[in-house]
Structure formats: C-alpha cells, structure tokens
XYZ file of C-alpha atoms in Angstrom:
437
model
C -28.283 -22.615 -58.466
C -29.355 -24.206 -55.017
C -25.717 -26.136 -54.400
C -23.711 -23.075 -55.237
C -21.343 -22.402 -52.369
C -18.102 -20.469 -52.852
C -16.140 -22.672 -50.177
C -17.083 -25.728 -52.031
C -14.009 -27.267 -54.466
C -15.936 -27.975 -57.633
C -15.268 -30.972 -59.820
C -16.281 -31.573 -63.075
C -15.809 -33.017 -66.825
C -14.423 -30.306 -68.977
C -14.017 -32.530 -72.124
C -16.854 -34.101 -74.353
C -19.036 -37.016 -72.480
C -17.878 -40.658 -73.614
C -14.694 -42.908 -75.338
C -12.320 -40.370 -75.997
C -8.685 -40.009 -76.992
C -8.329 -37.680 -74.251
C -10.662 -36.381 -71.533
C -9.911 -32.986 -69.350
C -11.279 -33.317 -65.833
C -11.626 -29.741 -64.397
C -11.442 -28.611 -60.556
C -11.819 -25.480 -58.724
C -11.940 -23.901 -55.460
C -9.720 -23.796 -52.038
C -8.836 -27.349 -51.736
C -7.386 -27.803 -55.041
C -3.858 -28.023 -53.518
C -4.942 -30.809 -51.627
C -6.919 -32.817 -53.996
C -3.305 -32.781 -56.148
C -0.945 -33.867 -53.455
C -3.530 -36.754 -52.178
C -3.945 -37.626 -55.996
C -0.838 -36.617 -57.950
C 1.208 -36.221 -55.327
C 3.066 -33.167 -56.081
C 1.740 -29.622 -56.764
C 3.204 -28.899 -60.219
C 4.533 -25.540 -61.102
C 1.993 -23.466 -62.700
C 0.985 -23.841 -65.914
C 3.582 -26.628 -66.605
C 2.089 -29.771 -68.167
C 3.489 -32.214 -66.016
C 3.047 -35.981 -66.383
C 2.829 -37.857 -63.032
C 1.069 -40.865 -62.367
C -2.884 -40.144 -60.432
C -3.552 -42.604 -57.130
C -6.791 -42.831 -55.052
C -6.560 -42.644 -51.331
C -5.710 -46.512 -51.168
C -2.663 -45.810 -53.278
C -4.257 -47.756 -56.129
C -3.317 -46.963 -59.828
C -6.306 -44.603 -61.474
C -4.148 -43.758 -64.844
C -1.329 -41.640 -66.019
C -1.812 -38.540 -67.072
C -1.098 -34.787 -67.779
C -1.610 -32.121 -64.598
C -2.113 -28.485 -65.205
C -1.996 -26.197 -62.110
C -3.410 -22.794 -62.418
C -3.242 -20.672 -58.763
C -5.446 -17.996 -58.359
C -6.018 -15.157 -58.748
C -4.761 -15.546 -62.163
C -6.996 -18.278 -63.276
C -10.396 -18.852 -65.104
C -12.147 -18.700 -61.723
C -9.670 -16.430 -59.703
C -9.660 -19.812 -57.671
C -7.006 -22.453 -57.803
C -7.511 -24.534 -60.797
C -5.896 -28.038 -61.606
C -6.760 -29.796 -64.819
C -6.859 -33.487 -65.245
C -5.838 -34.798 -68.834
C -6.541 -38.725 -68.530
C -7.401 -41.267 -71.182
C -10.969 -40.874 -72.123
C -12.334 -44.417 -71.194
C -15.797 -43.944 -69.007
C -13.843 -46.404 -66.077
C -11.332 -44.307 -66.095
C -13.397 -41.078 -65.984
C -15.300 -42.813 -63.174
C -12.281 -43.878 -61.097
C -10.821 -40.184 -60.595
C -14.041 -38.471 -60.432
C -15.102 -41.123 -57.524
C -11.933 -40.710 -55.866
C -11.915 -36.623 -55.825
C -15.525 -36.633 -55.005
C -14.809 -38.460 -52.015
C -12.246 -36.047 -50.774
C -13.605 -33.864 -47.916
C -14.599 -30.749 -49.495
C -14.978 -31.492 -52.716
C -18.594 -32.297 -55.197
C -19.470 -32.299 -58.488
C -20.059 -28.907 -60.181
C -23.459 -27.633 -61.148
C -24.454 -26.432 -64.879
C -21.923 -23.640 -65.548
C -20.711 -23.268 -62.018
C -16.747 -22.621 -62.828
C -18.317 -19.421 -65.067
C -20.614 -18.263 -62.303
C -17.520 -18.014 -60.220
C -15.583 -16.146 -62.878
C -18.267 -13.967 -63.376
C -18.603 -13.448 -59.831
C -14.884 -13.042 -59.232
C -14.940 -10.317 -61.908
C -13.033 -11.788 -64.561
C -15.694 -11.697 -66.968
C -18.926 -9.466 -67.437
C -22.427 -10.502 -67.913
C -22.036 -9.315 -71.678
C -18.852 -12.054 -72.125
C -20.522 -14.741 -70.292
C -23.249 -14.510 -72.749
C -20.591 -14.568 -75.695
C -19.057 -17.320 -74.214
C -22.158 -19.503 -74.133
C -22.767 -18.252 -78.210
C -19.091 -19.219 -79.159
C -19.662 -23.408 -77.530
C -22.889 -22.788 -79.653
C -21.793 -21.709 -82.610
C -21.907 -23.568 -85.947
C -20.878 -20.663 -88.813
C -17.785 -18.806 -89.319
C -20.086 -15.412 -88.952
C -21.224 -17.111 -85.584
C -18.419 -17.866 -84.202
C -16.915 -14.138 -85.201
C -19.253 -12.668 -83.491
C -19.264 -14.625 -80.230
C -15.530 -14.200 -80.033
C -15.550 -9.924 -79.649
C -18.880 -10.356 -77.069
C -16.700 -13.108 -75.089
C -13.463 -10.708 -75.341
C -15.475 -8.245 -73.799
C -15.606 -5.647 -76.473
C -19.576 -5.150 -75.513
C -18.145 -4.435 -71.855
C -15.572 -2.159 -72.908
C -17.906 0.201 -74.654
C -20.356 -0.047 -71.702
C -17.966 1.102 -69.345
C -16.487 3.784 -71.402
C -20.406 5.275 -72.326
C -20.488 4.989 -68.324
C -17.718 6.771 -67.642
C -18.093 9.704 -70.360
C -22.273 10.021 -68.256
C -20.472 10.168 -64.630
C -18.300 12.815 -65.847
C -21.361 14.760 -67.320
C -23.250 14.203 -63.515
C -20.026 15.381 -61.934
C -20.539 18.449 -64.216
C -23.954 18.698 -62.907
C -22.956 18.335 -59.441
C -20.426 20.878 -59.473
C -22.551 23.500 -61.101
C -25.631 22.786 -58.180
C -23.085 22.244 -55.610
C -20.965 25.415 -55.784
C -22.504 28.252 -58.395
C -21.714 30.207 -55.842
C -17.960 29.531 -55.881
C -15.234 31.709 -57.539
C -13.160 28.812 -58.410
C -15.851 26.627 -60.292
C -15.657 28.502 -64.224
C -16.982 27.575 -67.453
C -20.849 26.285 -68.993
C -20.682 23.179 -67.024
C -24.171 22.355 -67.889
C -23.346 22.774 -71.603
C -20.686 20.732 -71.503
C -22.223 18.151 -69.486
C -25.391 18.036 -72.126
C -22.751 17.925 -74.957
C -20.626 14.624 -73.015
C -24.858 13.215 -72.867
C -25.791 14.214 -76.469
C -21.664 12.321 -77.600
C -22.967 9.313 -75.904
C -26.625 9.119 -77.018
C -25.677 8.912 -80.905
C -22.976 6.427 -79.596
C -26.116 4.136 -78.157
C -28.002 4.531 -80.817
C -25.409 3.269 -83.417
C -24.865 -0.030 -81.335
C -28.825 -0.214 -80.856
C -28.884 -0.076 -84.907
C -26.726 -3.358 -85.053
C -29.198 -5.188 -82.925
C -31.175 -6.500 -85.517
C -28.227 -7.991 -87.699
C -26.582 -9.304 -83.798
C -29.693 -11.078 -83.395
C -29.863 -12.612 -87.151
C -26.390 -13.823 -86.879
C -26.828 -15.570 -83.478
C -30.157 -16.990 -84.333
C -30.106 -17.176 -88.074
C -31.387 -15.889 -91.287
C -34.605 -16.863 -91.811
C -35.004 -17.556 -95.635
C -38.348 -18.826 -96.621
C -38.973 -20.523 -99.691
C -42.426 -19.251 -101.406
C -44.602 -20.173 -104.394
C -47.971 -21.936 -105.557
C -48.062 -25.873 -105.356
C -45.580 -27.977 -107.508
C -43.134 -25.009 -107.305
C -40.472 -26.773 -106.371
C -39.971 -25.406 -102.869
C -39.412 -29.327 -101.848
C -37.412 -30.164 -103.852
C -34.788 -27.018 -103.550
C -35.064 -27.676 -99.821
C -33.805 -30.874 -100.009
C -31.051 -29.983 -102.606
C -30.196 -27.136 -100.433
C -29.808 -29.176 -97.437
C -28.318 -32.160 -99.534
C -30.723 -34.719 -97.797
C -34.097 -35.546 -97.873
C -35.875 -33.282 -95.268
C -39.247 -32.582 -97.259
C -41.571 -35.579 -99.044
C -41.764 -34.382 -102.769
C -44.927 -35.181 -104.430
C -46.512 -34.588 -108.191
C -49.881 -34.095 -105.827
C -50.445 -30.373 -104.963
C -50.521 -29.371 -101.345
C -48.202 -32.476 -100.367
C -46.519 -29.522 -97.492
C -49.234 -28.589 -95.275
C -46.870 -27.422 -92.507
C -43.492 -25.302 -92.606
C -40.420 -27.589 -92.481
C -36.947 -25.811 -91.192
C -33.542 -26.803 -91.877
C -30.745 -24.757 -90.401
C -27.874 -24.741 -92.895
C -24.675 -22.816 -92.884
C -24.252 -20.955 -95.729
C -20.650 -19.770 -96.562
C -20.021 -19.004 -92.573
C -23.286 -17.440 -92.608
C -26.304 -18.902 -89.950
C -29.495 -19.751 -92.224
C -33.088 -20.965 -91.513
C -34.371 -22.259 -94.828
C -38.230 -22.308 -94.549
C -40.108 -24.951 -96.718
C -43.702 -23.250 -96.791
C -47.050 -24.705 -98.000
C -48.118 -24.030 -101.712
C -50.082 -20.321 -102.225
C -53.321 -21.116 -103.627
C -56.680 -20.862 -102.394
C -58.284 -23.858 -100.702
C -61.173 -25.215 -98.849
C -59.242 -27.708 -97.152
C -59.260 -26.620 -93.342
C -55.545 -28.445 -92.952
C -54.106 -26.562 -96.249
C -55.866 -23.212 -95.679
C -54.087 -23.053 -92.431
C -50.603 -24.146 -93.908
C -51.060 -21.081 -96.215
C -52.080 -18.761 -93.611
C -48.437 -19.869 -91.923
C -46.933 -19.478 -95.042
C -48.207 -16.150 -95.415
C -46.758 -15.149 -91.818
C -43.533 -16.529 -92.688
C -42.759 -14.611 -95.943
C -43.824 -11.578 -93.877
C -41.040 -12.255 -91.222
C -38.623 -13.596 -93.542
C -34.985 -11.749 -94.232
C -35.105 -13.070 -97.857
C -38.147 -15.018 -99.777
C -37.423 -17.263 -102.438
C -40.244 -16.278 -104.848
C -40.510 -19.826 -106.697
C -42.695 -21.123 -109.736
C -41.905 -23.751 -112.350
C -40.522 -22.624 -115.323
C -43.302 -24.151 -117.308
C -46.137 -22.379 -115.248
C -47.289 -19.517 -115.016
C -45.286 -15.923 -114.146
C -45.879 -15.858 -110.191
C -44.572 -13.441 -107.576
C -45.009 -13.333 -103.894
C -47.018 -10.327 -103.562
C -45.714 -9.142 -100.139
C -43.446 -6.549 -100.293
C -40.443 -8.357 -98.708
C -36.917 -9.161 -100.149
C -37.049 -11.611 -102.907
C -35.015 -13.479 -105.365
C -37.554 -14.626 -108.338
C -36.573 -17.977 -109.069
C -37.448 -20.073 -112.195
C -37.602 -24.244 -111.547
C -37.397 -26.902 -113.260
C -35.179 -25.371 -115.733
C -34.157 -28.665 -117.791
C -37.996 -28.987 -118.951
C -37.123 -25.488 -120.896
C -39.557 -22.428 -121.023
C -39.289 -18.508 -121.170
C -37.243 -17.201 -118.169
C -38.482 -13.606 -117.038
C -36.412 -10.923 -116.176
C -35.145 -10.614 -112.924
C -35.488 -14.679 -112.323
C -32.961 -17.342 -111.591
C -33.435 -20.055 -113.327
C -32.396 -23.431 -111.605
C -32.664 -27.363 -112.089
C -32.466 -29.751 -108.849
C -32.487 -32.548 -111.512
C -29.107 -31.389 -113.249
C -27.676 -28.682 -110.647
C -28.088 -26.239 -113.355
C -28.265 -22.319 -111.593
C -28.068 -23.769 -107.902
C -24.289 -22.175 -107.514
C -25.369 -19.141 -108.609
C -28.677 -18.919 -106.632
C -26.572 -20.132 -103.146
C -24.188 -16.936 -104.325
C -27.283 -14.933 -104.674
C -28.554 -15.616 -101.105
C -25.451 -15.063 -99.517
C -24.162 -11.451 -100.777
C -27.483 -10.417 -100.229
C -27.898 -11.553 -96.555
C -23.813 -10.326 -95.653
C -25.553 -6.903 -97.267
C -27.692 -6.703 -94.584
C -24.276 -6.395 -91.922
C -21.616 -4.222 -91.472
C -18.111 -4.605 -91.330
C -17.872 -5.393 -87.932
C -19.481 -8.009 -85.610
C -22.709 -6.632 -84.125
C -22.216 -5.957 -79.935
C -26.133 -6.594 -79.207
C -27.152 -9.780 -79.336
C -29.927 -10.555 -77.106
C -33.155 -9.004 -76.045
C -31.645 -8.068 -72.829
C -29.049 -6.689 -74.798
C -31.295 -4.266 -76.853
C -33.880 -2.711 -73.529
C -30.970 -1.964 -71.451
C -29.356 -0.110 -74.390
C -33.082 1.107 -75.160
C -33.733 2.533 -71.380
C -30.466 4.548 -71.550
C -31.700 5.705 -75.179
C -34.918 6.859 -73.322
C -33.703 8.751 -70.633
C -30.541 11.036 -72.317
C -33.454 12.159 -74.904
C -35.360 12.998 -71.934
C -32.322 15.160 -70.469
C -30.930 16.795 -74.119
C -34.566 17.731 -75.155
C -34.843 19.004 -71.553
C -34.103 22.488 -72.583
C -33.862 24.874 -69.212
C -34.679 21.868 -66.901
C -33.050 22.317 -63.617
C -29.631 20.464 -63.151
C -30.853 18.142 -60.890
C -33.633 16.569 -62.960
C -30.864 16.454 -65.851
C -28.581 14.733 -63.376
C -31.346 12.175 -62.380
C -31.858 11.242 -66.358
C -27.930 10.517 -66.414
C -28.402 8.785 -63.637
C -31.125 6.587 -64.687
C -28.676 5.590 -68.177
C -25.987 4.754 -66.316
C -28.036 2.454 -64.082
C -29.201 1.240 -67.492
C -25.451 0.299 -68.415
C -24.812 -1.430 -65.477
C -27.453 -3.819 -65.874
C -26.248 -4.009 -69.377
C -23.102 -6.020 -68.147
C -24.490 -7.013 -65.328
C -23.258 -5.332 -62.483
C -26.995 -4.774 -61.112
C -30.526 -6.269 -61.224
C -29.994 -9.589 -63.178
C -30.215 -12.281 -60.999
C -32.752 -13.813 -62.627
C -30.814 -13.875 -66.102
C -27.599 -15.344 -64.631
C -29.744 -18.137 -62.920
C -31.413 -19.098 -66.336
C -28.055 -18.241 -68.798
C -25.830 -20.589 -66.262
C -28.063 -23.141 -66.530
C -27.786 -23.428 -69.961
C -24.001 -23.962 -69.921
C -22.632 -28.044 -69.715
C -21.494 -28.932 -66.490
C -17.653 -28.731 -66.849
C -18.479 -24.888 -68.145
C-alpha cells in the first residue's frame, strides 16, 4: 500500500458508485475536526445525525446533508471519523470530494485503507478482517452466517484463549527448569503442563476438521452434473439456473467444455457444473471435454448421475456422492430404484431433486458456522497441530525441548490472527477491499 501514511486524513466513498438516493462519503484521520468546521461548520456531537448545510472554502453551496461524527478512540479506525450523507448525484459526489481533497492534509483513501487502520489500531484481528471482506462478498444466507461469527471475531477469541491455555503450560515448564530446586515450587508441573498441551491439541484439531465445510461454504459447493450425451445435463442446467446458460442440442457432444453457474440454493453457495457427455470418442476436442469431466466428478461434493429415462441404466462409476437421476420423465419409461425421475419440459420431480441436493449438502456441516475459512486459515492451525504432537508424544524429553514445541504453536496462533509474519497477506487481502472499505 505505497500511499499509506497514518498522519494522512483519508477520504473516500463509503456508499455504492453512481445515481443514488443517498451516498455516504467517509473520512478518517487527525484532521477530521477541521475538514467539518471548514465544511459543515460545526463539529456535531458524536454520533448525532445532524443536518447542517456543507460549503466549500469559497462559501459556495455543495448540498445539504446528514453529518455523523465519530471521535476516536471509539470509532471504526480508533481515528476521528465524520460521515457525509449527501444526495447521490455524481456532481454532487464530485463537489465535496473536490473540496475535502483540497484541504491541506487530506487525499483520497487507498483500497481498504480505513480497515488497514482498524486492523492496525487493534480493533479488529487479521481473522475478522478476512470475515469482513467474506460478509461484502457474500450472496447466500449460509454465506453470510458464516462471515458474520469470523468478522465478530469468534475465530480470534478461540485463538487467543488456545494461546493463553499454551503460555500457561510454558510457564509450567519454566517453573519446573527454573527452580526444581526450590521448596516452594510443588506439584507434576510437567504433567500438568502436557495435560493443558494435550486439552488444546484435540481443541485444534476439531476446528481443523471444519475446514473443509468453511472452505465449501465461502467458495461453494461444487455440484457437477454427469451422464453420457443427450442426458439432459443442459437442459437441467438451464432449468436450474432459470436462464439459458448451456446451448441444448439433439446432436451428441454439443458440451465440449464445463460450463459453471453459481446459484444459491436455499441460503446455501452452489457451483453447478455442466460437464461434457461420457462416451468414448476419437474427437481430440470431445476426448478432452471428457477427460475434464472425469476430473470434475472426482472433485465434486455431489454428482448428478444423469441418463434419459428412455436410455439405457447408466451410473457414474466413480465412487463419489451421487443422486441417480432419471430425465425426460414425460416421454415415460421404467424408473430404477434409487433414481429421481424429473421433466424440464413439465417441472415434474425438479422440487424434489432441488430438496434432494440441499439436505444432502447442509449434511455435510455442522450446527455451527465453520471458524477456518482460508488456506492460511488451515497451515497456521496445521503448524500448531504439528508441533504439540511433537511435545505430547515426546515422552521423557527434557522440559526445555517441550517448552520450545509450545513455543513454536503459539507462534503458530499468532500468525493465525495476525499478530506476526503476514505482511504479505494484509497487502494482497486489503487490496481486495473497495476503496471506501
């Protein structure tokens, strides 16, 4: 973030870019005070919308509008924080961010500058920075859910309690290495230091278990739809997705390519795959959609196992989760057991199949929203894994090599929520935040 500068006054658009009802104009930093008396001309009581009428330096009209002071400490930044809430016309947008740009001190705020400085004024962690960007990009009820605990620092919590449940097992440690010799220091200090590690070892590897279904749910589902040619995999995505997405074809081996279509499902994230039809081929552009296919239905959360109802039986022969589905069920024909049999032409089954998908991907979660999410998420949690096996298998290891093991998890945590080492993550996550973020 080359323009960051903490004594800079930040200014940007908080609000959605263009015509607008209402747009929210956002600034931050030590000179907020004086960007409101030169442009409102009072500074408000805090966190009092007050409605006073916004001049440039000339004393010409900009608009009328709502101001919203927020002093600091006790603000999204810890800085001072005023909010503009104008009309949304782009001349007026331009008016008062020209005039508070010009004010000595103050520029425009890089990408996801006002959260860099609340992360770096401790008012958020690494772990609810990174919920925070999920929730503005979430699109499902399971999404949003889950971006919600990570942003309210649930993730965090548990960090630091795991960290401070290991520095009372080094204290332990220390005191047993430290003063053995001591009348005062009593009890199996290294037992109960290996009992605190062992306590927060199964604790890790729970949360490490809900990585997989954190990652889903922030990504997606990926549900692939598999069969031979003339299935009907087309034509479900399209009904599916309720628009045409795929071409659908009476000529086999129309899909040579996978087509996604990211849907939400009852609250729930989904990738619905369109795949190329199974068969064998000698066409070099077909033989390689089927290979893809192939690598899709072995990645997939759930295959859709499709044939037409007046073919012949077919089943995707990789063992992955499947639903055996029956098309084209107005033309009639034998439905085998296990299938669903459906109709894009009448709607007949689709309900039930759309039911189908979802209680078996929510049967994949738990009750709660997952607290890994991300990669980064999952080796930090991973490296502390590592080394408190390393010290509870470590049976009659000195105290000081147990000590370092603790040591090396709890550095593990900290980079977890980003108290060490991740420089080069908060560079790449802020940038990915709007400007007015």
């Amino acid at each position: 973030m080359s323009g960051h500068d903490p004594q800079s006054t930040i200014v940007a658009l908080s609000s959605a870019p263009g015509r607008a009802g209402v747009a929210v104009l956002r600034v931050s930093g030590p000179r907020v005070r004086f960007a409101l008396e030169t442009t409102a001309g009072i500074i408000p009581p805090p966190r009092l919308a007050t409605l006073r009428v916004l001049r440039d330096a000339e004393g010409q009209l900009i608009d009328r509008g709502l101001v919203l002071f927020f002093p600091g400490p006790t603000s999204f930044t810890g800085e001072d924080i005023v909010e503009f809430h104008i009309h949304g016309s782009r001349a007026v947008l331009a008016a008062l961010l020209r005039h508070l740009t010009a004010l000595p001190g103050l520029r425009l705020a890089e990408a996801g500058e006002f959260t860099r400085r609340a992360f770096e004024a401790g008012k958020l962690d690494l772990a609810a920075v990174e919920g925070l960007a999920d929730l503005i990009d979430s699109e499902t009820e399971w999404q949003r859910r889950q971006a919600l605990r990570q942003m309210d620092g649930a993730l965090g919590v548990l960090a630091g309690q795991w960290r401070t449940q290991l520095l009372e097992a080094m204290t332990l440690l220390a005191a047993e290495i430290d003063f053995s010799d001591e009348g005062d220091v009593e009890g199996p200090l290294h037992d109960e230091a290996m009992r605190i590690a062992a306590s927060v070892l199964g604790s890790l590897r729970g949360a490490l278990g809900s990585f997989a279904m954190g990652e889903r749910v922030r990504e997606g589902f990926v549900v692939v739809l598999a069969g031979p040619p003339n299935a009907g995999k087309s034509s479900l995505l399209n009904a599916m997705a309720r628009r045409d997405v795929a071409i659908v074809s009476p000529v086999a081996g129309t899909t040579r390519d996978a087509l996604e279509v990211r849907l939400d499902l009852d609250g729930l994230p989904v990738i619905l795959i369109d795949t190329a039809g199974l068969r064998e081929s000698v066409d070099p552009i077909e033989v390689e959609g089927v290979r893809r296919a192939r690598a899709l239905v072995e990645r997939a959360d759930l295959v859709l196992s499709l044939r037409g109802i007046d073919s012949e039986p077919y089943r995707t022969a990789e063992e992955v989760p499947q639903i055996p589905v029956a098309t084209k069920a107005d033309l009639g024909g034998p439905v085998l057991p296990g299938e669903r049999a459906i109709s894009v032409k009448n709607g007949e089954g689709l309900p039930e199949l759309l039911a189908a998908i979802g209680e078996y991907l929510r049967g994949l979660g738990q009750g709660e929203p997952a607290l890994l999410t991300r990669e980064r998420h999952r080796i930090a949690v991973a490296d502390a894994i590592a080394a408190l096996e390393r010290a509870t298998k470590s049976v009659g290891a000195p105290s000081e090599l147990l000590a370092e093991d603790i040591r090396l998890a709890v550095m593990a945590l900290e980079r977890l929520v980003g108290r060490i080492g991740v420089e080069d993550v908060l560079d790449h996550l802020f940038a990915g935040f709007c400007i007015g973020k």
